PDB file of C-alpha atoms in Angstrom:
ATOM      1  CA  MET A  27      72.687 170.309  91.246  1.00 47.00           C
ATOM      2  CA  PRO A  28      73.148 166.416  89.849  1.00 47.00           C
ATOM      3  CA  LEU A  29      76.749 166.044  88.538  1.00 44.00           C
ATOM      4  CA  SER A  30      77.020 166.162  84.840  1.00 47.00           C
ATOM      5  CA  ARG A  31      78.223 162.701  82.690  1.00 44.00           C
ATOM      6  CA  PRO A  32      81.605 163.645  82.919  1.00 49.00           C
ATOM      7  CA  GLY A  33      81.539 165.063  86.785  1.00 53.00           C
ATOM      8  CA  GLN A  34      80.097 161.372  87.467  1.00 51.00           C
ATOM      9  CA  ALA A  35      82.405 159.684  84.843  1.00 50.00           C
ATOM     10  CA  ALA A  36      85.335 161.829  87.169  1.00 51.00           C
ATOM     11  CA  ARG A  37      83.554 160.647  90.399  1.00 54.00           C
ATOM     12  CA  ARG A  38      83.719 156.900  89.378  1.00 53.00           C
ATOM     13  CA  LEU A  39      87.696 157.429  88.345  1.00 50.00           C
ATOM     14  CA  ALA A  40      88.108 158.953  92.225  1.00 53.00           C
ATOM     15  CA  VAL A  41      87.529 156.411  93.477  1.00 49.00           C
ATOM     16  CA  LEU A  42      88.118 153.558  91.666  1.00 50.00           C
ATOM     17  CA  ALA A  43      91.302 155.138  92.591  1.00 54.00           C
ATOM     18  CA  LEU A  44      91.194 155.911  96.461  1.00 51.00           C
ATOM     19  CA  LEU A  45      90.446 151.219  96.519  1.00 49.00           C
ATOM     20  CA  LEU A  46      93.290 150.609  95.069  1.00 52.00           C
ATOM     21  CA  ALA A  47      95.926 152.416  96.746  1.00 53.00           C
ATOM     22  CA  ALA A  48      93.903 151.029  99.088  1.00 51.00           C
ATOM     23  CA  ALA A  49      94.620 146.984  98.131  1.00 50.00           C
ATOM     24  CA  VAL A  50      98.469 148.511  97.255  1.00 51.00           C
ATOM     25  CA  GLY A  51      98.878 149.702 101.167  1.00 53.00           C
ATOM     26  CA  CYS A  52      97.210 146.126 103.222  1.00 52.00           C
ATOM     27  CA  GLY A  53      99.691 144.408 100.999  1.00 53.00           C
ATOM     28  CA  ASP A  54      99.051 140.608 100.223  1.00 55.00           C
ATOM     29  CA  ALA A  55      96.538 140.092 103.122  1.00 57.00           C
ATOM     30  CA  GLY A  56      93.947 137.872 102.107  1.00 60.00           C
ATOM     31  CA  GLY A  57      95.539 137.305  98.280  1.00 65.00           C
ATOM     32  CA  LEU A  58      96.048 134.777  95.736  1.00 70.00           C
ATOM     33  CA  GLU A  59      98.732 132.465  96.655  1.00 72.00           C
ATOM     34  CA  GLY A  60     100.957 130.343  94.057  1.00 73.00           C
ATOM     35  CA  ALA A  61     101.295 126.935  94.991  1.00 71.00           C
ATOM     36  CA  GLY A  62     103.727 125.331  93.466  1.00 74.00           C
ATOM     37  CA  SER A  63     103.901 124.285  90.589  1.00 78.00           C
ATOM     38  CA  THR A  64     101.921 121.245  88.777  1.00 79.00           C
ATOM     39  CA  PRO A  65     102.706 117.813  87.529  1.00 79.00           C
ATOM     40  CA  THR A  66     101.699 117.927  83.845  1.00 82.00           C
ATOM     41  CA  ALA A  67      98.897 115.314  83.847  1.00 80.00           C
ATOM     42  CA  GLU A  68      99.846 111.945  81.802  1.00 83.00           C
ATOM     43  CA  GLY A  69      97.101 109.558  80.203  1.00 84.00           C
ATOM     44  CA  PRO A  70      96.956 105.812  80.463  1.00 89.00           C
ATOM     45  CA  ALA A  71      98.958 103.837  79.109  1.00 92.00           C
ATOM     46  CA  ARG A  72      97.747 100.954  77.911  1.00 91.00           C
ATOM     47  CA  LEU A  73     100.650  97.747  78.362  1.00 95.00           C
ATOM     48  CA  TRP A  74     101.220  94.753  76.289  1.00 94.00           C
ATOM     49  CA  PRO A  75      98.245  95.842  73.639  1.00 92.00           C
ATOM     50  CA  GLU A  76      99.677  92.760  71.502  1.00 95.00           C
ATOM     51  CA  LEU A  77      97.757  90.590  74.509  1.00 94.00           C
ATOM     52  CA  THR A  78      94.926  89.118  73.075  1.00 94.00           C
ATOM     53  CA  PRO A  79      91.997  90.120  75.491  1.00 92.00           C
ATOM     54  CA  ALA A  80      90.687  87.506  77.937  1.00 91.00           C
ATOM     55  CA  SER A  81      87.501  85.952  77.408  1.00 90.00           C
ATOM     56  CA  SER A  82      87.234  84.509  80.708  1.00 88.00           C
ATOM     57  CA  PRO A  83      88.117  84.869  84.535  1.00 84.00           C
ATOM     58  CA  ALA A  84      90.937  81.867  85.432  1.00 83.00           C
ATOM     59  CA  PHE A  85      89.386  81.475  88.605  1.00 74.00           C
ATOM     60  CA  GLU A  86      86.230  80.465  89.931  1.00 69.00           C
ATOM     61  CA  ILE A  87      86.191  84.160  92.509  1.00 62.00           C
ATOM     62  CA  GLY A  88      82.160  83.540  92.988  1.00 64.00           C
ATOM     63  CA  GLU A  89      81.021  87.413  92.423  1.00 74.00           C
ATOM     64  CA  VAL A  90      77.348  86.702  92.829  1.00 81.00           C
ATOM     65  CA  ASN A  91      77.170  84.203  95.280  1.00 81.00           C
ATOM     66  CA  THR A  92      73.577  83.976  97.147  1.00 93.00           C
ATOM     67  CA  GLU A  93      71.414  81.442  99.046  1.00 95.00           C
ATOM     68  CA  VAL A  94      68.363  80.615 100.380  1.00 97.00           C
ATOM     69  CA  VAL A  95      68.043  80.034 104.284  1.00 98.00           C
ATOM     70  CA  LYS A  96      67.498  76.465 105.024  1.00 96.00           C
ATOM     71  CA  GLY A  97      64.919  75.630 108.167  1.00 96.00           C
ATOM     72  CA  VAL A  98      64.041  80.097 108.242  1.00 98.00           C
ATOM     73  CA  LYS A  99      60.645  81.370 107.430  1.00 97.00           C
ATOM     74  CA  VAL A 100      59.773  84.640 106.860  1.00 98.00           C
ATOM     75  CA  PRO A 101      56.269  85.178 108.532  1.00 97.00           C
ATOM     76  CA  GLY A 102      54.031  88.277 106.313  1.00 97.00           C
ATOM     77  CA  ASP A 103      57.187  88.402 104.282  1.00 97.00           C
ATOM     78  CA  ASP A 104      57.863  90.921 107.113  1.00 98.00           C
ATOM     79  CA  ILE A 105      61.930  90.154 107.518  1.00 98.00           C
ATOM     80  CA  ARG A 106      61.873  91.716 110.561  1.00 98.00           C
ATOM     81  CA  ARG A 107      59.528  89.278 112.509  1.00 98.00           C
ATOM     82  CA  VAL A 108      62.082  87.218 111.655  1.00 98.00           C
ATOM     83  CA  ASP A 109      64.441  85.850 114.577  1.00 98.00           C
ATOM     84  CA  PRO A 110      67.584  86.824 113.956  1.00 98.00           C
ATOM     85  CA  VAL A 111      69.024  84.229 116.352  1.00 98.00           C
ATOM     86  CA  SER A 112      67.633  81.882 114.315  1.00 98.00           C
ATOM     87  CA  ILE A 113      69.441  82.990 110.922  1.00 98.00           C
ATOM     88  CA  VAL A 114      72.977  82.135 112.971  1.00 98.00           C
ATOM     89  CA  ARG A 115      71.789  79.240 114.123  1.00 98.00           C
ATOM     90  CA  ALA A 116      70.652  77.846 111.308  1.00 98.00           C
ATOM     91  CA  GLU A 117      74.260  78.739 108.891  1.00 98.00           C
ATOM     92  CA  ILE A 118      76.222  77.125 112.496  1.00 98.00           C
ATOM     93  CA  ASP A 119      73.892  73.767 111.839  1.00 97.00           C
ATOM     94  CA  GLY A 120      74.787  74.294 108.474  1.00 97.00           C
ATOM     95  CA  ASN A 121      78.143  74.397 108.950  1.00 97.00           C
ATOM     96  CA  PRO A 122      78.922  71.417 110.974  1.00 97.00           C
ATOM     97  CA  GLY A 123      83.390  71.606 110.027  1.00 97.00           C
ATOM     98  CA  ASP A 124      83.453  75.362 111.375  1.00 98.00           C
ATOM     99  CA  TYR A 125      81.523  75.199 114.013  1.00 98.00           C
ATOM    100  CA  ASP A 126      81.111  71.321 115.868  1.00 97.00           C
ATOM    101  CA  GLY A 127      84.050  69.924 117.903  1.00 95.00           C
ATOM    102  CA  ALA A 128      86.766  70.727 120.108  1.00 95.00           C
ATOM    103  CA  LYS A 129      88.782  71.298 117.210  1.00 96.00           C
ATOM    104  CA  ALA A 130      86.596  73.803 114.933  1.00 98.00           C
ATOM    105  CA  PRO A 131      87.189  77.345 114.059  1.00 98.00           C
ATOM    106  CA  TYR A 132      84.579  78.635 115.261  1.00 98.00           C
ATOM    107  CA  ARG A 133      83.396  76.254 118.006  1.00 98.00           C
ATOM    108  CA  ASP A 134      83.316  79.432 120.951  1.00 98.00           C
ATOM    109  CA  THR A 135      80.328  81.149 118.448  1.00 98.00           C
ATOM    110  CA  LYS A 136      78.238  77.717 118.750  1.00 97.00           C
ATOM    111  CA  ARG A 137      79.449  77.618 122.709  1.00 97.00           C
ATOM    112  CA  GLU A 138      77.661  81.273 123.338  1.00 97.00           C
ATOM    113  CA  MET A 139      74.637  80.831 120.970  1.00 98.00           C
ATOM    114  CA  ALA A 140      73.230  78.778 124.535  1.00 97.00           C
ATOM    115  CA  ASP A 141      72.873  82.686 126.117  1.00 97.00           C
ATOM    116  CA  CYS A 142      70.980  83.648 123.742  1.00 97.00           C
ATOM    117  CA  ALA A 143      67.669  84.086 125.224  1.00 96.00           C
ATOM    118  CA  LYS A 144      67.073  86.750 125.631  1.00 95.00           C
ATOM    119  CA  GLY A 145      68.401  87.730 121.506  1.00 96.00           C
ATOM    120  CA  PRO A 146      70.378  89.538 120.157  1.00 97.00           C
ATOM    121  CA  GLY A 147      72.748  91.796 122.010  1.00 94.00           C
ATOM    122  CA  ARG A 148      71.793  90.572 125.403  1.00 94.00           C
ATOM    123  CA  GLY A 149      74.011  89.124 128.445  1.00 93.00           C
ATOM    124  CA  GLU A 150      76.901  86.981 126.443  1.00 94.00           C
ATOM    125  CA  CYS A 151      74.614  86.383 122.845  1.00 98.00           C
ATOM    126  CA  PRO A 152      77.103  86.957 120.170  1.00 98.00           C
ATOM    127  CA  VAL A 153      74.746  88.227 117.672  1.00 98.00           C
ATOM    128  CA  LEU A 154      75.122  91.880 117.142  1.00 98.00           C
ATOM    129  CA  ARG A 155      72.131  93.830 117.554  1.00 97.00           C
ATOM    130  CA  PRO A 156      70.386  93.260 114.037  1.00 98.00           C
ATOM    131  CA  TYR A 157      69.266  96.937 111.514  1.00 98.00           C
ATOM    132  CA  TYR A 158      66.849  96.719 108.924  1.00 98.00           C
ATOM    133  CA  ARG A 159      67.309  99.084 105.776  1.00 98.00           C
ATOM    134  CA  ASP A 160      65.625  98.818 102.416  1.00 98.00           C
ATOM    135  CA  LEU A 161      69.237  98.445 100.304  1.00 98.00           C
ATOM    136  CA  THR A 162      67.307  96.374  97.773  1.00 97.00           C
ATOM    137  CA  GLY A 163      64.482  99.327  96.578  1.00 96.00           C
ATOM    138  CA  ASP A 164      61.718  97.472  96.885  1.00 96.00           C
ATOM    139  CA  GLY A 165      60.316  98.835  99.589  1.00 97.00           C
ATOM    140  CA  HIS A 166      60.984  96.589 101.980  1.00 97.00           C
ATOM    141  CA  ASP A 167      63.154  96.159 104.882  1.00 98.00           C
ATOM    142  CA  ASP A 168      66.390  94.046 104.119  1.00 98.00           C
ATOM    143  CA  LEU A 169      68.397  92.687 107.702  1.00 98.00           C
ATOM    144  CA  THR A 170      71.746  93.404 108.207  1.00 98.00           C
ATOM    145  CA  LEU A 171      72.946  90.522 110.980  1.00 98.00           C
ATOM    146  CA  GLY A 172      76.518  90.401 112.076  1.00 98.00           C
ATOM    147  CA  PHE A 173      78.463  87.809 115.070  1.00 98.00           C
ATOM    148  CA  PRO A 174      81.774  87.014 115.414  1.00 98.00           C
ATOM    149  CA  LEU A 175      83.470  84.021 114.830  1.00 98.00           C
ATOM    150  CA  LEU A 176      85.388  83.517 117.786  1.00 98.00           C
ATOM    151  CA  PRO A 177      87.480  82.339 119.657  1.00 97.00           C
ATOM    152  CA  GLY A 178      89.044  84.164 116.035  1.00 96.00           C
ATOM    153  CA  LYS A 179      88.549  87.921 116.052  1.00 96.00           C
ATOM    154  CA  THR A 180      87.278  87.883 112.964  1.00 98.00           C
ATOM    155  CA  THR A 181      82.976  89.267 112.656  1.00 98.00           C
ATOM    156  CA  ALA A 182      80.764  87.832 110.249  1.00 98.00           C
ATOM    157  CA  VAL A 183      78.878  90.065 108.745  1.00 98.00           C
ATOM    158  CA  ARG A 184      75.362  89.462 106.280  1.00 98.00           C
ATOM    159  CA  VAL A 185      72.264  90.505 104.082  1.00 98.00           C
ATOM    160  CA  TYR A 186      69.376  88.874 103.977  1.00 98.00           C
ATOM    161  CA  THR A 187      66.027  89.679 101.700  1.00 98.00           C
ATOM    162  CA  VAL A 188      62.589  87.808 101.096  1.00 98.00           C
ATOM    163  CA  GLU A 189      62.276  86.891  97.854  1.00 97.00           C
ATOM    164  CA  LYS A 190      59.309  84.958  97.076  1.00 95.00           C
ATOM    165  CA  HIS A 191      57.985  83.960 100.524  1.00 96.00           C
ATOM    166  CA  ARG A 192      62.438  82.954 100.901  1.00 98.00           C
ATOM    167  CA  LEU A 193      64.607  84.356 103.358  1.00 98.00           C
ATOM    168  CA  VAL A 194      68.162  84.939 101.024  1.00 98.00           C
ATOM    169  CA  GLN A 195      71.477  85.520 101.992  1.00 98.00           C
ATOM    170  CA  VAL A 196      72.666  87.926  99.584  1.00 97.00           C
ATOM    171  CA  MET A 197      75.965  89.133 100.802  1.00 96.00           C
ATOM    172  CA  GLY A 198      78.599  86.991 103.346  1.00 95.00           C
ATOM    173  CA  TRP A 199      82.182  88.526 104.401  1.00 95.00           C
ATOM    174  CA  GLU A 200      84.314  88.149 106.781  1.00 95.00           C
ATOM    175  CA  ASP A 201      87.584  90.344 108.220  1.00 96.00           C
ATOM    176  CA  ALA A 202      88.429  91.831 111.246  1.00 97.00           C
ATOM    177  CA  LEU A 203      86.154  94.862 111.775  1.00 97.00           C
ATOM    178  CA  SER A 204      87.164  98.976 112.624  1.00 96.00           C
ATOM    179  CA  GLY A 205      83.747  99.870 111.376  1.00 97.00           C
ATOM    180  CA  VAL A 206      80.544  99.437 109.377  1.00 98.00           C
ATOM    181  CA  GLU A 207      78.560 101.287 107.796  1.00 98.00           C
ATOM    182  CA  LEU A 208      74.760 101.598 105.623  1.00 97.00           C
ATOM    183  CA  ALA A 209      74.684 104.001 103.398  1.00 95.00           C
ATOM    184  CA  GLY A 210      71.690 104.648 100.324  1.00 93.00           C
ATOM    185  CA  ARG A 211      71.641 101.212  99.183  1.00 94.00           C
ATOM    186  CA  SER A 212      75.401 100.335 100.150  1.00 97.00           C
ATOM    187  CA  LEU A 213      77.198  98.430 103.310  1.00 98.00           C
ATOM    188  CA  VAL A 214      80.460  99.699 104.148  1.00 98.00           C
ATOM    189  CA  ILE A 215      82.666  97.362 105.394  1.00 97.00           C
ATOM    190  CA  ARG A 216      86.375  99.019 106.938  1.00 98.00           C
ATOM    191  CA  SER A 217      88.757  97.243 109.122  1.00 97.00           C
ATOM    192  CA  PRO A 218      92.597  97.227 109.890  1.00 96.00           C
ATOM    193  CA  SER A 219      95.542  97.517 107.614  1.00 95.00           C
ATOM    194  CA  GLU A 220      98.921  95.993 108.618  1.00 94.00           C
ATOM    195  CA  VAL A 221     101.242  99.065 106.250  1.00 94.00           C
ATOM    196  CA  ALA A 222     100.663 101.961 109.409  1.00 93.00           C
ATOM    197  CA  GLY A 223      98.045 104.928 108.797  1.00 94.00           C
ATOM    198  CA  TYR A 224      95.611 103.315 106.623  1.00 96.00           C
ATOM    199  CA  GLU A 225      92.932 101.405 106.388  1.00 97.00           C
ATOM    200  CA  TYR A 226      90.894  98.784 103.740  1.00 97.00           C
ATOM    201  CA  ARG A 227      87.454 100.461 103.045  1.00 97.00           C
ATOM    202  CA  LEU A 228      85.222  96.940 100.559  1.00 96.00           C
ATOM    203  CA  GLN A 229      81.807  98.532  99.483  1.00 96.00           C
ATOM    204  CA  TRP A 230      78.855  96.611  99.093  1.00 96.00           C
ATOM    205  CA  THR A 231      76.440  97.752  96.950  1.00 97.00           C
ATOM    206  CA  TRP A 232      73.021  95.871  95.449  1.00 96.00           C
ATOM    207  CA  ASP A 233      72.694  94.862  92.082  1.00 95.00           C
ATOM    208  CA  ARG A 234      69.130  93.773  90.331  1.00 93.00           C
ATOM    209  CA  ASP A 235      70.349  92.517  87.676  1.00 95.00           C
ATOM    210  CA  GLN A 236      72.423  90.018  89.938  1.00 94.00           C
ATOM    211  CA  ARG A 237      69.613  90.158  92.736  1.00 95.00           C
ATOM    212  CA  ALA A 238      73.059  90.427  95.146  1.00 96.00           C
ATOM    213  CA  MET A 239      75.479  92.870  96.783  1.00 96.00           C
ATOM    214  CA  LEU A 240      78.474  92.887  94.524  1.00 95.00           C
ATOM    215  CA  LEU A 241      81.189  94.193  95.915  1.00 94.00           C
ATOM    216  CA  THR A 242      81.889  97.215  94.287  1.00 94.00           C
ATOM    217  CA  HIS A 243      84.771  98.555  95.908  1.00 95.00           C
ATOM    218  CA  ASP A 244      87.840  97.492  97.780  1.00 95.00           C
ATOM    219  CA  GLU A 245      90.749  99.954  98.145  1.00 96.00           C
ATOM    220  CA  MET A 246      93.099 100.704 101.042  1.00 96.00           C
ATOM    221  CA  LEU A 247      92.462 104.340 102.144  1.00 96.00           C
ATOM    222  CA  ARG A 248      95.143 106.495 103.928  1.00 95.00           C
ATOM    223  CA  THR A 249      93.518 107.326 107.777  1.00 92.00           C
ATOM    224  CA  GLY A 250      97.155 108.998 109.260  1.00 77.00           C
ATOM    225  CA  PRO A 251      98.434 112.077 109.246  1.00 77.00           C
ATOM    226  CA  ARG A 252      99.745 112.490 105.637  1.00 71.00           C
ATOM    227  CA  LYS A 253     102.957 113.620 105.085  1.00 65.00           C
ATOM    228  CA  HIS A 254     103.481 116.641 102.991  1.00 58.00           C
ATOM    229  CA  SER A 255     105.891 115.394  99.765  1.00 51.00           C
ATOM    230  CA  ARG A 256     105.982 117.856  96.461  1.00 52.00           C
ATOM    231  CA  HIS A 257     105.617 115.579  94.241  1.00 49.00           C
ATOM    232  CA  PRO A 258     102.604 113.228  94.396  1.00 44.00           C
ATOM    233  CA  SER A 259     103.062 109.407  94.189  1.00 44.00           C
ATOM    234  CA  ALA A 260     102.856 108.705  90.337  1.00 42.00           C
ATOM    235  CA  SER A 261     101.114 105.237  91.741  1.00 42.00           C
ATOM    236  CA  SER A 262      98.677 106.562  94.616  1.00 42.00           C
ATOM    237  CA  PRO A 263      97.610 110.537  93.015  1.00 39.00           C
ATOM    238  CA  THR A 264      94.407 110.024  95.319  1.00 41.00           C
ATOM    239  CA  GLY A 265      96.069 108.529  98.721  1.00 47.00           C
ATOM    240  CA  SER A 266      94.256 105.366  97.860  1.00 48.00           C
ATOM    241  CA  THR A 267      94.774 102.189  96.455  1.00 49.00           C
ATOM    242  CA  SER A 268      93.024  98.806  95.702  1.00 48.00           C
ATOM    243  CA  ARG A 269      93.785  95.768  98.203  1.00 48.00           C
ATOM    244  CA  SER A 270      94.084  92.124  98.351  1.00 43.00           C
ATOM    245  CA  SER A 271      91.173  91.353 100.677  1.00 40.00           C
ATOM    246  CA  THR A 272      92.423  89.864 103.659  1.00 40.00           C
ATOM    247  CA  GLY A 273      88.665  88.979 104.368  1.00 48.00           C
ATOM    248  CA  SER A 274      87.236  85.882 103.578  1.00 46.00           C
ATOM    249  CA  SER A 275      83.710  85.701 102.197  1.00 42.00           C
ATOM    250  CA  THR A 276      81.262  83.359 100.879  1.00 40.00           C
ATOM    251  CA  GLY A 277      83.406  82.711  97.821  1.00 37.00           C
ATOM    252  CA  ILE A 278      85.594  85.799  97.078  1.00 37.00           C
ATOM    253  CA  PRO A 279      89.120  85.003  97.652  1.00 35.00           C
ATOM    254  CA  SER A 280      91.945  87.537  98.607  1.00 35.00           C
ATOM    255  CA  GLY A 281      93.112  89.888  94.860  1.00 36.00           C
ATOM    256  CA  SER A 282      89.013  90.468  95.094  1.00 36.00           C
ATOM    257  CA  SER A 283      87.961  93.008  92.015  1.00 35.00           C
ATOM    258  CA  THR A 284      89.031  96.678  92.603  1.00 34.00           C
ATOM    259  CA  GLY A 285      86.404  99.789  91.934  1.00 35.00           C
ATOM    260  CA  THR A 286      87.472 103.463  91.067  1.00 32.00           C
ATOM    261  CA  PRO A 287      87.744 105.394  94.952  1.00 34.00           C
ATOM    262  CA  THR A 288      85.192 107.122  95.429  1.00 35.00           C
ATOM    263  CA  GLY A 289      85.605 107.497  99.443  1.00 37.00           C
ATOM    264  CA  THR A 290      83.031 106.455 101.815  1.00 36.00           C
ATOM    265  CA  PRO A 291      79.799 107.908 101.818  1.00 37.00           C
ATOM    266  CA  ALA A 292      78.513 109.101 105.689  1.00 37.00           C
ATOM    267  CA  ALA A 293      75.832 107.051 106.832  1.00 39.00           C
ATOM    268  CA  SER A 294      72.782 107.596 106.111  1.00 40.00           C
ATOM    269  CA  PRO A 295      69.956 108.294 109.408  1.00 39.00           C
ATOM    270  CA  SER A 296      66.909 106.455 108.268  1.00 49.00           C
ATOM    271  CA  VAL A 297      68.985 103.553 108.693  1.00 58.00           C
ATOM    272  CA  SER A 298      66.686 101.374 111.462  1.00 59.00           C
ATOM    273  CA  PRO A 299      68.057  99.315 114.153  1.00 64.00           C
ATOM    274  CA  SER A 300      65.971  96.401 115.613  1.00 57.00           C
ATOM    275  CA  ALA A 301      64.282  97.708 118.895  1.00 43.00           C
ATOM    276  CA  SER A 302      65.618  94.929 120.824  1.00 41.00           C
ATOM    277  CA  GLY A 303      68.615  96.879 120.565  1.00 42.00           C
ATOM    278  CA  GLY A 304      67.729 100.218 121.714  1.00 37.00           C
TER     279      GLY A 304
END
């Protein structure tokens, strides 16, 4: 005989009572635990509101610095058909003060270029394996290239695209590197910091209005174990802070621009190394 409505209600109450009793018997295992007091949110405080806002930069920092690579042709407007070694040779030839002579800061880079007959990434050739990806969004590959500045410990990183049948450098940076990543239409460079447990991360992203890779993020992030504190630092609530850059670039000095930290995205698997790089 089916239960009447009062019977169904009674059975539901009995089941509920059993569930509550079981929950009490299990104690607090798997239950929610308090995370402690939450710091009071504080809005940004504007400092020196009486100052007149600046209308122009105080220094020429060259955020947008592109240049046509002279003497290097692009067959069929296909950047993959350009010899990466010839690109580096063109830069060396255009900057004799940096590469020529016994006292030139990057003299050993030029000397080792003599071993590049087999292509980049082979033997003692200082030109690293090139990588290809469409960073500009025009449907064609662009070129990311690197080569060490010897005898020092810095490495030059360059990005090239093709515009009006010409090879154009749209990004340049030199620094001590701990990692380089391509992520979407961005290039991320990680560099060691003099502060233990931290590293610098700089991100360049293609800007279609400026026709260049702009430095959109410049930050210091924790890499070592975090020391737990009950009270987060007011100056760095996310564990990151902007840095004054230790690297050099084509026109970007120390103390370059900063951006809102977003972390470093994982490198996309669509990056395409050169066929010579394996």
